[in-house]
JSON list of C-alpha atoms in Angstrom, two decimals:
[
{"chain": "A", "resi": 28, "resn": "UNK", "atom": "CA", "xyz": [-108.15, 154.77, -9.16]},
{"chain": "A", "resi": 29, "resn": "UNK", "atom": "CA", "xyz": [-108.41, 158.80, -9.38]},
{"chain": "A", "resi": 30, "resn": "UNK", "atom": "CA", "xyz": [-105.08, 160.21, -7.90]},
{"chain": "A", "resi": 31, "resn": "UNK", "atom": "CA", "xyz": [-102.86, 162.71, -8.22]},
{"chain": "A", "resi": 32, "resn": "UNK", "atom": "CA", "xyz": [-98.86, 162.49, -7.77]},
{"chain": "A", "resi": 33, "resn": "UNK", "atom": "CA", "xyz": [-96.58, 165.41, -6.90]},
{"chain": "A", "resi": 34, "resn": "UNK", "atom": "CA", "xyz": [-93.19, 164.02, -6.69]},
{"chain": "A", "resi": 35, "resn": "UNK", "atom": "CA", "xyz": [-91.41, 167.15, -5.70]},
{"chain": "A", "resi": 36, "resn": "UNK", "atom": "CA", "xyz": [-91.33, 167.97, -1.68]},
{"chain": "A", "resi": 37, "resn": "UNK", "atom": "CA", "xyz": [-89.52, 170.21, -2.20]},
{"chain": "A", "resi": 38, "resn": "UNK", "atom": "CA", "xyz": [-88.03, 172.99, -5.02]},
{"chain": "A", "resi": 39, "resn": "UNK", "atom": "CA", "xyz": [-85.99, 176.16, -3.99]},
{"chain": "A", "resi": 40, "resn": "UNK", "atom": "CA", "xyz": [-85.84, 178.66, -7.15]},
{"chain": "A", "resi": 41, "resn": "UNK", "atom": "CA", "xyz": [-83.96, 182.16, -7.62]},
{"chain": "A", "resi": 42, "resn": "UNK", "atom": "CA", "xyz": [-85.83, 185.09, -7.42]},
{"chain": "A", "resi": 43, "resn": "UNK", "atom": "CA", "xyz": [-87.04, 186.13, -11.62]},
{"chain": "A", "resi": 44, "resn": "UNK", "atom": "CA", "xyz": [-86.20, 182.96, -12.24]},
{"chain": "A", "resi": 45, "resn": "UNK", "atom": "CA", "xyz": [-89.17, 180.77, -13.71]},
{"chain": "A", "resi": 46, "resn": "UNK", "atom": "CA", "xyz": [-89.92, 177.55, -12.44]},
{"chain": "A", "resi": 47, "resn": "UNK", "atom": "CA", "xyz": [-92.02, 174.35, -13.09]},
{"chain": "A", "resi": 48, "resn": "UNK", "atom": "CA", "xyz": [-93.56, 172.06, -10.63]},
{"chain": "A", "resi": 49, "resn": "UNK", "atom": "CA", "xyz": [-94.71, 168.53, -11.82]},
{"chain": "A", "resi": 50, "resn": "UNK", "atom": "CA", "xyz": [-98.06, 166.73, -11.58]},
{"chain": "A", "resi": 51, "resn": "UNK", "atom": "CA", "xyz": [-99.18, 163.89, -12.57]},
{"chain": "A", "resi": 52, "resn": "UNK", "atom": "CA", "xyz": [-102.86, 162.05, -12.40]},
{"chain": "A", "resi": 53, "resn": "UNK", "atom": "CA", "xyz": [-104.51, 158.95, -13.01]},
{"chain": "A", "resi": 54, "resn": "UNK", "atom": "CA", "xyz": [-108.21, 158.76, -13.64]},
{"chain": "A", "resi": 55, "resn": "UNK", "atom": "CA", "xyz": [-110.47, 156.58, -16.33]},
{"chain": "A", "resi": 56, "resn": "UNK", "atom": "CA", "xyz": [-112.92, 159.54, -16.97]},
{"chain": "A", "resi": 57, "resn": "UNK", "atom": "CA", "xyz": [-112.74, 161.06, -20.01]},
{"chain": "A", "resi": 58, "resn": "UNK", "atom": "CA", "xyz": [-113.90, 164.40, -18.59]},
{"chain": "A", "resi": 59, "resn": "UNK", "atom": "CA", "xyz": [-112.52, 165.95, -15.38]},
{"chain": "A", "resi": 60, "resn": "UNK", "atom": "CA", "xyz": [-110.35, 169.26, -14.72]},
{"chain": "A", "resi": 61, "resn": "UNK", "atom": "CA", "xyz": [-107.61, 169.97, -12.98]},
{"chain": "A", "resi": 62, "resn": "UNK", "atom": "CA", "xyz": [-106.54, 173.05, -10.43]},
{"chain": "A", "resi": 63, "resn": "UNK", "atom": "CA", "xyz": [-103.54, 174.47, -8.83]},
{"chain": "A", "resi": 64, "resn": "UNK", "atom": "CA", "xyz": [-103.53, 176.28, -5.32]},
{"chain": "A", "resi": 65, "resn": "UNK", "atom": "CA", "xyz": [-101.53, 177.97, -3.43]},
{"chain": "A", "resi": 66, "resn": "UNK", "atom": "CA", "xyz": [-101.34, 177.75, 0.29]},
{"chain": "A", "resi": 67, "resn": "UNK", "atom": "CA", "xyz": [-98.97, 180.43, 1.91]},
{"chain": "A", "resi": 68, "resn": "UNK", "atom": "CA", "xyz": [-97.88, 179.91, 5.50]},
{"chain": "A", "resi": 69, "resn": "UNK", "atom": "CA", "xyz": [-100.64, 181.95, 6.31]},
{"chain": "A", "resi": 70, "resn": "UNK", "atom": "CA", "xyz": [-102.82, 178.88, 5.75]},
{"chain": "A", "resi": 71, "resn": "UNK", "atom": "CA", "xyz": [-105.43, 179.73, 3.00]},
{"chain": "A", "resi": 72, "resn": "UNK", "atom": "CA", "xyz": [-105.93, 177.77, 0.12]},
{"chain": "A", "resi": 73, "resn": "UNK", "atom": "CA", "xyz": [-105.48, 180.13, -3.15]},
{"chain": "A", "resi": 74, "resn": "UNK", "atom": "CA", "xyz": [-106.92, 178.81, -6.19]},
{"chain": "A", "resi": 75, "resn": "UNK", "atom": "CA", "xyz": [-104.80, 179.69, -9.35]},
{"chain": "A", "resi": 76, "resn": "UNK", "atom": "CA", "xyz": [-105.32, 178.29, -12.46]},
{"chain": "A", "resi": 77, "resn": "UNK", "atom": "CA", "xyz": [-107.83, 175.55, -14.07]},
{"chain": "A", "resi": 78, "resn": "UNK", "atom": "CA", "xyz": [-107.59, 173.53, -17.20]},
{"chain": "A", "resi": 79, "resn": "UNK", "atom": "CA", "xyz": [-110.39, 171.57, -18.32]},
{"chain": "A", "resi": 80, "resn": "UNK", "atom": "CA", "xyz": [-109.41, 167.56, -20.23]},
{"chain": "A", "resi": 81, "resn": "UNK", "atom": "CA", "xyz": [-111.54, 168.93, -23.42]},
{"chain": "A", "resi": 82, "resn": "UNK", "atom": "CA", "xyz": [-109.58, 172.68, -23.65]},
{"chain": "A", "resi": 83, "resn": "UNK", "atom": "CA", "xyz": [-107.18, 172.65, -26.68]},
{"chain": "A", "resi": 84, "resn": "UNK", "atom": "CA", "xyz": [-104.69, 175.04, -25.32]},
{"chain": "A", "resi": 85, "resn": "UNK", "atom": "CA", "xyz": [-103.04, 175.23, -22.46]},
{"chain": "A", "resi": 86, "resn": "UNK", "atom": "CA", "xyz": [-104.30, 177.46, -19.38]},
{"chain": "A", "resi": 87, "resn": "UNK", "atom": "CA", "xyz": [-102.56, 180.65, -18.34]},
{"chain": "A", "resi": 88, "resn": "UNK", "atom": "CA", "xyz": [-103.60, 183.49, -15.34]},
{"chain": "A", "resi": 89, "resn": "UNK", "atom": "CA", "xyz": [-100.60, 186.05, -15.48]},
{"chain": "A", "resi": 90, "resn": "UNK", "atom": "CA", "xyz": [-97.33, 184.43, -14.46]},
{"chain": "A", "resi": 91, "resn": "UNK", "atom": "CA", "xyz": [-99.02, 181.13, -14.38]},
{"chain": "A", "resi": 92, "resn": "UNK", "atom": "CA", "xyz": [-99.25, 178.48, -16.96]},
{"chain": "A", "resi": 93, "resn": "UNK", "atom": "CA", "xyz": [-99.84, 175.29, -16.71]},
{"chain": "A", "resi": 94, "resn": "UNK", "atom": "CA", "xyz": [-98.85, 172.22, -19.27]},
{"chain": "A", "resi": 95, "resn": "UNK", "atom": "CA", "xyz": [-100.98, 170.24, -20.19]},
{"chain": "A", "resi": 96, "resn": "UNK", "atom": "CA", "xyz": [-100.03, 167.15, -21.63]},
{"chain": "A", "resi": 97, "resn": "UNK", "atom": "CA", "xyz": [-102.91, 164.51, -21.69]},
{"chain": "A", "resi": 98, "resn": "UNK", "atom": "CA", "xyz": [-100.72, 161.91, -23.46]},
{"chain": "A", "resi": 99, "resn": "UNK", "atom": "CA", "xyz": [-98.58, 161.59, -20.86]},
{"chain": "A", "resi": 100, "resn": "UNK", "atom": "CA", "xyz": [-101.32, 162.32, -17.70]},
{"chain": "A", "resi": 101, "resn": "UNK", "atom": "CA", "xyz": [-99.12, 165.37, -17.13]},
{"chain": "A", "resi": 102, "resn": "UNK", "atom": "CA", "xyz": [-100.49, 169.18, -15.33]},
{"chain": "A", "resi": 103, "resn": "UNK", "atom": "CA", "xyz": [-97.59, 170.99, -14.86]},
{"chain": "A", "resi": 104, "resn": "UNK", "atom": "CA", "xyz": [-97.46, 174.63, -13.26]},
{"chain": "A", "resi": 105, "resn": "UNK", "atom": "CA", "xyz": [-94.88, 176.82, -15.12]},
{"chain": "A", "resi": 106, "resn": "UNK", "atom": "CA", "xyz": [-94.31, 180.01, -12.56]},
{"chain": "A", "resi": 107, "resn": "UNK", "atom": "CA", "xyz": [-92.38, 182.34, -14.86]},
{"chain": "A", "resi": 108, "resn": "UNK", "atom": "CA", "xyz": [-90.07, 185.32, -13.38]},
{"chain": "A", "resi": 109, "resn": "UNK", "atom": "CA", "xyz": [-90.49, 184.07, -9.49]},
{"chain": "A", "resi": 110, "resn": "UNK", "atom": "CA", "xyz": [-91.22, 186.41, -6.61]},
{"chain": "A", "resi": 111, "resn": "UNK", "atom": "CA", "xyz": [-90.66, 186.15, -2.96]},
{"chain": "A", "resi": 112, "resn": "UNK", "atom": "CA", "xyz": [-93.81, 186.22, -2.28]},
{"chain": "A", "resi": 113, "resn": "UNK", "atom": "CA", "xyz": [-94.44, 182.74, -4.35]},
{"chain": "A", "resi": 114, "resn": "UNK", "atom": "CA", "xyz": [-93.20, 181.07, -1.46]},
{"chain": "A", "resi": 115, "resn": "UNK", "atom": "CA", "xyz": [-95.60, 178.63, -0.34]},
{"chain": "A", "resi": 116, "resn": "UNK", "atom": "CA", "xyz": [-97.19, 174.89, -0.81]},
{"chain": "A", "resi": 117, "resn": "UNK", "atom": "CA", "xyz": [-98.71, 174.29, -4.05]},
{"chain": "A", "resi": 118, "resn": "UNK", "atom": "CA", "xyz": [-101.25, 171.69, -4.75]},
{"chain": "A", "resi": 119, "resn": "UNK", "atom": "CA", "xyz": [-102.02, 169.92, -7.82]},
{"chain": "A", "resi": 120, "resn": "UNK", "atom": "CA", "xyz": [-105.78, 168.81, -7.82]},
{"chain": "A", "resi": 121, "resn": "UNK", "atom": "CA", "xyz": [-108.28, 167.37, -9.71]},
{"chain": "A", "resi": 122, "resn": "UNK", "atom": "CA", "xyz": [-112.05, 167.12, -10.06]},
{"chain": "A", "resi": 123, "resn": "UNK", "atom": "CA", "xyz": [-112.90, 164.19, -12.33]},
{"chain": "A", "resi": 124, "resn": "UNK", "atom": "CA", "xyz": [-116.05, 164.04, -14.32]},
{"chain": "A", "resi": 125, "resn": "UNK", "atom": "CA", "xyz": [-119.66, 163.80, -12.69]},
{"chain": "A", "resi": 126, "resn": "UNK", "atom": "CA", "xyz": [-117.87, 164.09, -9.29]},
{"chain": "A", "resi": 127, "resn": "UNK", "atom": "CA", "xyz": [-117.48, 167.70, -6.92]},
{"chain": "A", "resi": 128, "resn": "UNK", "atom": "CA", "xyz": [-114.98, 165.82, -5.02]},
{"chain": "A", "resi": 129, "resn": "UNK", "atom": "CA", "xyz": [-111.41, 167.94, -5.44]},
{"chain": "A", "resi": 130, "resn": "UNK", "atom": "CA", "xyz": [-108.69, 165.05, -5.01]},
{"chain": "A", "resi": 131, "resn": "UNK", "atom": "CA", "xyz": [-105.44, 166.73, -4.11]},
{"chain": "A", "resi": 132, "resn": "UNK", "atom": "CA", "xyz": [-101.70, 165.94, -4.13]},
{"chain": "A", "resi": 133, "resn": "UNK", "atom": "CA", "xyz": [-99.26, 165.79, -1.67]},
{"chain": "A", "resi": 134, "resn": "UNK", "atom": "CA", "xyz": [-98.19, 169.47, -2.08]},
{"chain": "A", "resi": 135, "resn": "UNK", "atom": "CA", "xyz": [-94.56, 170.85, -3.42]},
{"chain": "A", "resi": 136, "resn": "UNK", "atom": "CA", "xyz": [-92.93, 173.14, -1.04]},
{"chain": "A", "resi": 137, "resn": "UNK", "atom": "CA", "xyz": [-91.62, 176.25, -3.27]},
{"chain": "A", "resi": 138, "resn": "UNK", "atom": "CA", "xyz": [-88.73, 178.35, -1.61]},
{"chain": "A", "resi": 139, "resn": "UNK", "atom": "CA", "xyz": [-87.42, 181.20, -3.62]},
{"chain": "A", "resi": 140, "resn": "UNK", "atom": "CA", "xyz": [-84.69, 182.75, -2.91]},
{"chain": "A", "resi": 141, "resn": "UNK", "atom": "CA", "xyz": [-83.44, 186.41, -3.44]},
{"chain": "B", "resi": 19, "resn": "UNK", "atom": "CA", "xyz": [-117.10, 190.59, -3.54]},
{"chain": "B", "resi": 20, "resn": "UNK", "atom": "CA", "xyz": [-116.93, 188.70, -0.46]},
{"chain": "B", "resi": 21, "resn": "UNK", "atom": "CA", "xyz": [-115.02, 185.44, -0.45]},
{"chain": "B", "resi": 22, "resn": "UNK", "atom": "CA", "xyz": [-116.16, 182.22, 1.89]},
{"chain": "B", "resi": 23, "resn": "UNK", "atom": "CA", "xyz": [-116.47, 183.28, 5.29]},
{"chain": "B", "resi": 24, "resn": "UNK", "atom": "CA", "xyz": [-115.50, 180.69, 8.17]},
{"chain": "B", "resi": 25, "resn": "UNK", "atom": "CA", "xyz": [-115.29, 181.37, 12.17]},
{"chain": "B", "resi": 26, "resn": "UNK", "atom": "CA", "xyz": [-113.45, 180.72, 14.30]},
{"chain": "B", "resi": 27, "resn": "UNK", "atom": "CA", "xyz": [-110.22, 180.93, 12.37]},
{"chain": "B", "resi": 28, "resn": "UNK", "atom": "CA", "xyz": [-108.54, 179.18, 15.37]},
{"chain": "B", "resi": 29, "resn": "UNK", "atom": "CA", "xyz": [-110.41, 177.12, 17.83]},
{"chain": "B", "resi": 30, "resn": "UNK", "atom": "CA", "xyz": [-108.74, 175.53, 20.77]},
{"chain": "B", "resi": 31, "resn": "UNK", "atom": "CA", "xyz": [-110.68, 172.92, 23.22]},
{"chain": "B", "resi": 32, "resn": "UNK", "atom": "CA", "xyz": [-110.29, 170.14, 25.35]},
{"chain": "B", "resi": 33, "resn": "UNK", "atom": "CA", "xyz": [-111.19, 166.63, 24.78]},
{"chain": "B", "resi": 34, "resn": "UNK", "atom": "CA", "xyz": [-114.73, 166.16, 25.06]},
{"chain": "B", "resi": 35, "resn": "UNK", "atom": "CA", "xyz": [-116.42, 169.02, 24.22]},
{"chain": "B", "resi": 36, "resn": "UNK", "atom": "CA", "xyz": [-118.52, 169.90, 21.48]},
{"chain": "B", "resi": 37, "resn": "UNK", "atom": "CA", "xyz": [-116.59, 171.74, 19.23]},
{"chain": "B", "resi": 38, "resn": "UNK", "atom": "CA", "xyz": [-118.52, 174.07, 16.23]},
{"chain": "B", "resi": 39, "resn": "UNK", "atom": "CA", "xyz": [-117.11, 175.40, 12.87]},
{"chain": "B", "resi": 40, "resn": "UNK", "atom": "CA", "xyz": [-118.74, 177.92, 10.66]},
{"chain": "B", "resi": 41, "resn": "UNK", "atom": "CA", "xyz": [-118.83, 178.75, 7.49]},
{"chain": "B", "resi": 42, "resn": "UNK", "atom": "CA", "xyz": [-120.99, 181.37, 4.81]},
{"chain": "B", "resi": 43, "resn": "UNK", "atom": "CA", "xyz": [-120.06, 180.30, 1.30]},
{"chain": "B", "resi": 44, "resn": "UNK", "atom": "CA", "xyz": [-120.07, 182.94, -1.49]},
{"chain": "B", "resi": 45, "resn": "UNK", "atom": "CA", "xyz": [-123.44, 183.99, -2.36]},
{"chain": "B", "resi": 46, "resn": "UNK", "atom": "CA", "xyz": [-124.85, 182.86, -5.45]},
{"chain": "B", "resi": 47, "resn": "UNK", "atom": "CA", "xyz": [-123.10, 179.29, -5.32]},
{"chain": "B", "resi": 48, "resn": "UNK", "atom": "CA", "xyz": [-125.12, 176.27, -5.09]},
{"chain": "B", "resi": 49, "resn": "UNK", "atom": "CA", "xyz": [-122.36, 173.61, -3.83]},
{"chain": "B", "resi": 50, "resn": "UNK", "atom": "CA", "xyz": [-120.67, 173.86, -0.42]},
{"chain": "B", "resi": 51, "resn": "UNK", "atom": "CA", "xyz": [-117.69, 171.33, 0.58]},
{"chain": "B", "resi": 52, "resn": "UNK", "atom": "CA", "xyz": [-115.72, 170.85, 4.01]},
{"chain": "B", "resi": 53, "resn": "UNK", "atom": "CA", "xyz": [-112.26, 169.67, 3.81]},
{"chain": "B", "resi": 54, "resn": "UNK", "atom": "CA", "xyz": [-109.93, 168.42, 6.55]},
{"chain": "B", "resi": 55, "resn": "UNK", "atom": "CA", "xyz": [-105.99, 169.19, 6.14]},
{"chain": "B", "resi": 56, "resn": "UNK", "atom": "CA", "xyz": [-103.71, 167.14, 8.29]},
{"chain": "B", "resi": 57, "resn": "UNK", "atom": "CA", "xyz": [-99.79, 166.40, 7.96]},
{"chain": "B", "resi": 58, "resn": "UNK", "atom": "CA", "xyz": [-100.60, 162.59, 8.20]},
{"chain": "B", "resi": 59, "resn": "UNK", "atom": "CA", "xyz": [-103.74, 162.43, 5.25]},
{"chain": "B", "resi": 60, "resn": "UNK", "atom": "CA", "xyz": [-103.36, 166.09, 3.61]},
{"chain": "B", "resi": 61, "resn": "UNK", "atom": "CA", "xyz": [-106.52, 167.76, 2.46]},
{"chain": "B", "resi": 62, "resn": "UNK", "atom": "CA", "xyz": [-109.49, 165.29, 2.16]},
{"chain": "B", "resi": 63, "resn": "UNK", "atom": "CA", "xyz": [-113.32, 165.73, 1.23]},
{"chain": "B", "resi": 64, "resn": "UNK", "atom": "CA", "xyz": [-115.41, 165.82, 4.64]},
{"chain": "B", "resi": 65, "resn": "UNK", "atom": "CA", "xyz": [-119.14, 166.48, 3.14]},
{"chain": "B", "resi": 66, "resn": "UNK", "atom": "CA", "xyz": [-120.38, 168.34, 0.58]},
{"chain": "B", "resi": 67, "resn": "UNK", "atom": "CA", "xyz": [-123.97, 169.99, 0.04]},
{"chain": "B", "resi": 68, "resn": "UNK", "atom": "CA", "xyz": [-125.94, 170.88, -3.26]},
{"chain": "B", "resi": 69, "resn": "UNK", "atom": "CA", "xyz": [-128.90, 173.53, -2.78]},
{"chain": "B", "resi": 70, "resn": "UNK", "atom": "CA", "xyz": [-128.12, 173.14, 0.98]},
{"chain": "B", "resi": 71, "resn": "UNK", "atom": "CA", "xyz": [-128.65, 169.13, 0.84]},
{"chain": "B", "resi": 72, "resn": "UNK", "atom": "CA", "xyz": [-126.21, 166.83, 1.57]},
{"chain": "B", "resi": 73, "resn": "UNK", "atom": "CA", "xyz": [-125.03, 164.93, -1.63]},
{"chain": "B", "resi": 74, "resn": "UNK", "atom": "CA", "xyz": [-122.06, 162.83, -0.23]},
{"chain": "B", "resi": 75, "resn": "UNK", "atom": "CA", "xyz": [-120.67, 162.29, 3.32]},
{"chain": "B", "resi": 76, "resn": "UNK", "atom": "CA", "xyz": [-118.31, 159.17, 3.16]},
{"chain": "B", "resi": 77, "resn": "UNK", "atom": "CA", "xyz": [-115.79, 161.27, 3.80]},
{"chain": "B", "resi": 78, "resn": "UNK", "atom": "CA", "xyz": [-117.27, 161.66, 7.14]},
{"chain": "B", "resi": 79, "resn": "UNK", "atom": "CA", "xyz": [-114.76, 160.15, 9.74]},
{"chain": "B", "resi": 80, "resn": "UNK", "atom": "CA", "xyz": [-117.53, 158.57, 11.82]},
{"chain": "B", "resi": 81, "resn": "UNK", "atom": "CA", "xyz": [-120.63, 159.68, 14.19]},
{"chain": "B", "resi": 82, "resn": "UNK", "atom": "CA", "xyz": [-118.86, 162.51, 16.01]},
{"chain": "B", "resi": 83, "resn": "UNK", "atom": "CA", "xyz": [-119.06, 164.61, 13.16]},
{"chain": "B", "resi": 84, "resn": "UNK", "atom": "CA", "xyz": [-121.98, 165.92, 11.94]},
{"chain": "B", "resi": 85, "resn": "UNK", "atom": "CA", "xyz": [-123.11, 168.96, 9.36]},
{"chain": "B", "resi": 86, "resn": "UNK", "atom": "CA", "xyz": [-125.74, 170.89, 8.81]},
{"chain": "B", "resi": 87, "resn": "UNK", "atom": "CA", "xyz": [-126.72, 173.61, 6.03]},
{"chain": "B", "resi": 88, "resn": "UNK", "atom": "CA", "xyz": [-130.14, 175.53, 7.08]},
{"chain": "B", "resi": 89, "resn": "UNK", "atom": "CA", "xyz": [-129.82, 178.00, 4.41]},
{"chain": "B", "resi": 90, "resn": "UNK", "atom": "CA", "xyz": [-127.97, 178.87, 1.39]},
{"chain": "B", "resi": 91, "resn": "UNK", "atom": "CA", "xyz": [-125.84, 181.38, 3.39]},
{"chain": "B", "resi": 92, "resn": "UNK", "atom": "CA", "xyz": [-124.68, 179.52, 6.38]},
{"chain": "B", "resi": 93, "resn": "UNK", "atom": "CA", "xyz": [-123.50, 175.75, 7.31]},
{"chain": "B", "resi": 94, "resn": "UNK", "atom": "CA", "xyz": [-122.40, 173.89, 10.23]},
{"chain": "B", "resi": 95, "resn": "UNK", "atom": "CA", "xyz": [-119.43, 171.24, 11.30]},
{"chain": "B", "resi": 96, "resn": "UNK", "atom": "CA", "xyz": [-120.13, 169.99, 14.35]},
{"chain": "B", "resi": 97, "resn": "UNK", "atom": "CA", "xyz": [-117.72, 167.57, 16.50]},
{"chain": "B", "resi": 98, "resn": "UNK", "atom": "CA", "xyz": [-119.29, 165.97, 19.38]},
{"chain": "B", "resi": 99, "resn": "UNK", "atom": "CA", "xyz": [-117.50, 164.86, 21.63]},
{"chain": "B", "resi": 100, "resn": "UNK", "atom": "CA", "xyz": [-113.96, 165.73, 20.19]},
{"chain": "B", "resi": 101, "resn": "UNK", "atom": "CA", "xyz": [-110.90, 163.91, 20.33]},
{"chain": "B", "resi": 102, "resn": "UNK", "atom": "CA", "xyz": [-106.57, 164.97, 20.28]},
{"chain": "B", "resi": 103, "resn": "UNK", "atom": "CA", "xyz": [-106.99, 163.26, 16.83]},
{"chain": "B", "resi": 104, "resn": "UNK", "atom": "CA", "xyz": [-109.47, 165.82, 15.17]},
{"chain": "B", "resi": 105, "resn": "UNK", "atom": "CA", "xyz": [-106.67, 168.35, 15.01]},
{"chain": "B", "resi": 106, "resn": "UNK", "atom": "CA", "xyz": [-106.53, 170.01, 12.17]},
{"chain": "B", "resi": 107, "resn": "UNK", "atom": "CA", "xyz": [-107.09, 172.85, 9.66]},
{"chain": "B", "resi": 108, "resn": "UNK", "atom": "CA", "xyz": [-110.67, 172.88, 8.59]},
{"chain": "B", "resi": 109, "resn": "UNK", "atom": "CA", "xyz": [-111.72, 174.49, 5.29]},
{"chain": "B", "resi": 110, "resn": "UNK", "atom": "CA", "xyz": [-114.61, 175.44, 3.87]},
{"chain": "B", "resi": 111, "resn": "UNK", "atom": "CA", "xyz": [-115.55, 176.02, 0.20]},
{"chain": "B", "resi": 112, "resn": "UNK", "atom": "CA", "xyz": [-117.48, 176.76, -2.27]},
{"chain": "B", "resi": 113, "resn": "UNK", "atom": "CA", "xyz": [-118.97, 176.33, -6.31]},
{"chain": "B", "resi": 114, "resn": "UNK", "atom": "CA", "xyz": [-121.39, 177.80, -8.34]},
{"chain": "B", "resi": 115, "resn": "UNK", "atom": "CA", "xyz": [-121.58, 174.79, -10.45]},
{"chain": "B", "resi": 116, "resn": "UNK", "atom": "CA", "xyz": [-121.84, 171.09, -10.56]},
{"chain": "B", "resi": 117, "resn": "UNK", "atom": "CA", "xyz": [-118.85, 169.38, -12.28]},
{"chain": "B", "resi": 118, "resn": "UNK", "atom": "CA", "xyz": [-114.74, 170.25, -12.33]},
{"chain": "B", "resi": 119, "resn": "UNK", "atom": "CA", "xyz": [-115.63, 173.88, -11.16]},
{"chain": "B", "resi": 120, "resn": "UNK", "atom": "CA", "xyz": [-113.36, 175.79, -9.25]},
{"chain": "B", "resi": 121, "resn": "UNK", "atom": "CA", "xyz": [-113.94, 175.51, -5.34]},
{"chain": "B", "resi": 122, "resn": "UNK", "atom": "CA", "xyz": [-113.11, 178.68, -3.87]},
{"chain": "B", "resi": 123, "resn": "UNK", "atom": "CA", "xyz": [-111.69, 177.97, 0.06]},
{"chain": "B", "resi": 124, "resn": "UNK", "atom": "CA", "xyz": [-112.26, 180.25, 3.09]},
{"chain": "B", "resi": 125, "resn": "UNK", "atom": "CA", "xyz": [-108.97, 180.74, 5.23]},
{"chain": "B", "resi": 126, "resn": "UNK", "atom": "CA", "xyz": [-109.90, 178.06, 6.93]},
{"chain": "B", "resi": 127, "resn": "UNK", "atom": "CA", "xyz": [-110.58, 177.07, 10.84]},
{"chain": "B", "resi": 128, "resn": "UNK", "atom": "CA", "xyz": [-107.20, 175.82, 12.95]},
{"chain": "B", "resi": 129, "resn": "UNK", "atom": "CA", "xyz": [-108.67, 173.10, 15.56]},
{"chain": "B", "resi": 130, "resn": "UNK", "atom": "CA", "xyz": [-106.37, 172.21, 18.51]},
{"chain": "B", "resi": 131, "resn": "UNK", "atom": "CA", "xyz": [-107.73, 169.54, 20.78]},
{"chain": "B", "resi": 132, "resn": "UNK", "atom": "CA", "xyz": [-105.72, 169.65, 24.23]}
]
């Protein structure tokens, strides 16, 4: 089954600080990627960083990392040095290979907190 | 350069009437996906076109909803008759390419059914 598992509802961080929130996914397919988004309480969805199941190192866009562990079926996003503004719902998702279909977590609620 | 494009951002109707979202995906890309984001189900895969054909609608809920893409620079949901139960946030997005591409989302269309 292709899924994807975001344990955390909910994380509250302090403001600079960095913080990671977990992912985990199942698929069989040897190829697929995986995304993290953003959704503010504005509503939009805010794509921020990809990593592909062949890429050797691990992706990064600015404050934003995300490790990879394929061992373990692990995409975490690493938000270093936290800013109000990264308050929002994040989604882990994943496309896996041959398919367009984005399959998408539950969501972690991010709070940070001055 | 302009993102996805949908209208209305916020549609409110009563039970039974035709209700129609819009989107204009970002020019250039060839794939074009409609998602549905609930509290109960989260974000799922409605329909998504290739080359303004549809490729895969079994994420359809059933024969109320219908979508159309006439050109590479506009597409349709349509929900006819609609129900309290199609509530929801409604995105559109889009890809240049087929495989795990990023999907870039449009802000998205909030659909209250009285």
């Amino acid at each position: 089954a292709q899924k994807i598992t975001q344990t955390q509802p909910g994380m509250f961080v302090q403001e600079k600080e960095a913080v990671t929130l977990d992912c985990t996914y199942d698929t069989s397919d040897p190829s697929y990627g995986l995304f993290w988004y953003k959704q503010p309480s504005s509503g939009e969805m805010i794509f921020l960083i990809y990593q592909g199941s062949y890429d050797q190192q691990n992706a990064t866009e600015g404050r934003y990392s995300l490790n990879f562990q394929k061992a373990r079926k692990s995409a975490n996003l690493v938000i270093s040095a936290s800013q109000l503004g990264d308050s929002a719902m994040y989604f882990c998702a994943m496309i896996p290979g041959g398919y367009n279909k984005l399959i998408f977590g539950a969501g972690t609620r991010l709070a940070v907190h001055p | 350069d302009a993102g996805v494009i949908q209208s209305p951002r916020h549609e409110v109707t009563e039970m039974g009437q035709e209700v129609t979202l819009r989107c204009k995906p970002i020019s250039g890309h060839d794939y074009l996906f409609w998602y549905r984001q609930t509290m109960m189900r989260g974000l799922e895969l409605l329909i998504y076109f290739n080359n303004n054909v549809p490729i895969d609608d079994s994420g359809m809920p059933e024969d109320r909803f219908s979508a159309k893409m006439p050109n590479a620079s506009f597409s349709t949901l349509k929900i006819q008759p609609s129900e309290p139960r199609d509530s929801a946030v409604y995105f559109c997005a889009s890809s240049p390419f087929r495989g795990p591409d990023t999907q870039y989302f449009g802000p998205g269309t909030r659909l209250t059914v009285l």
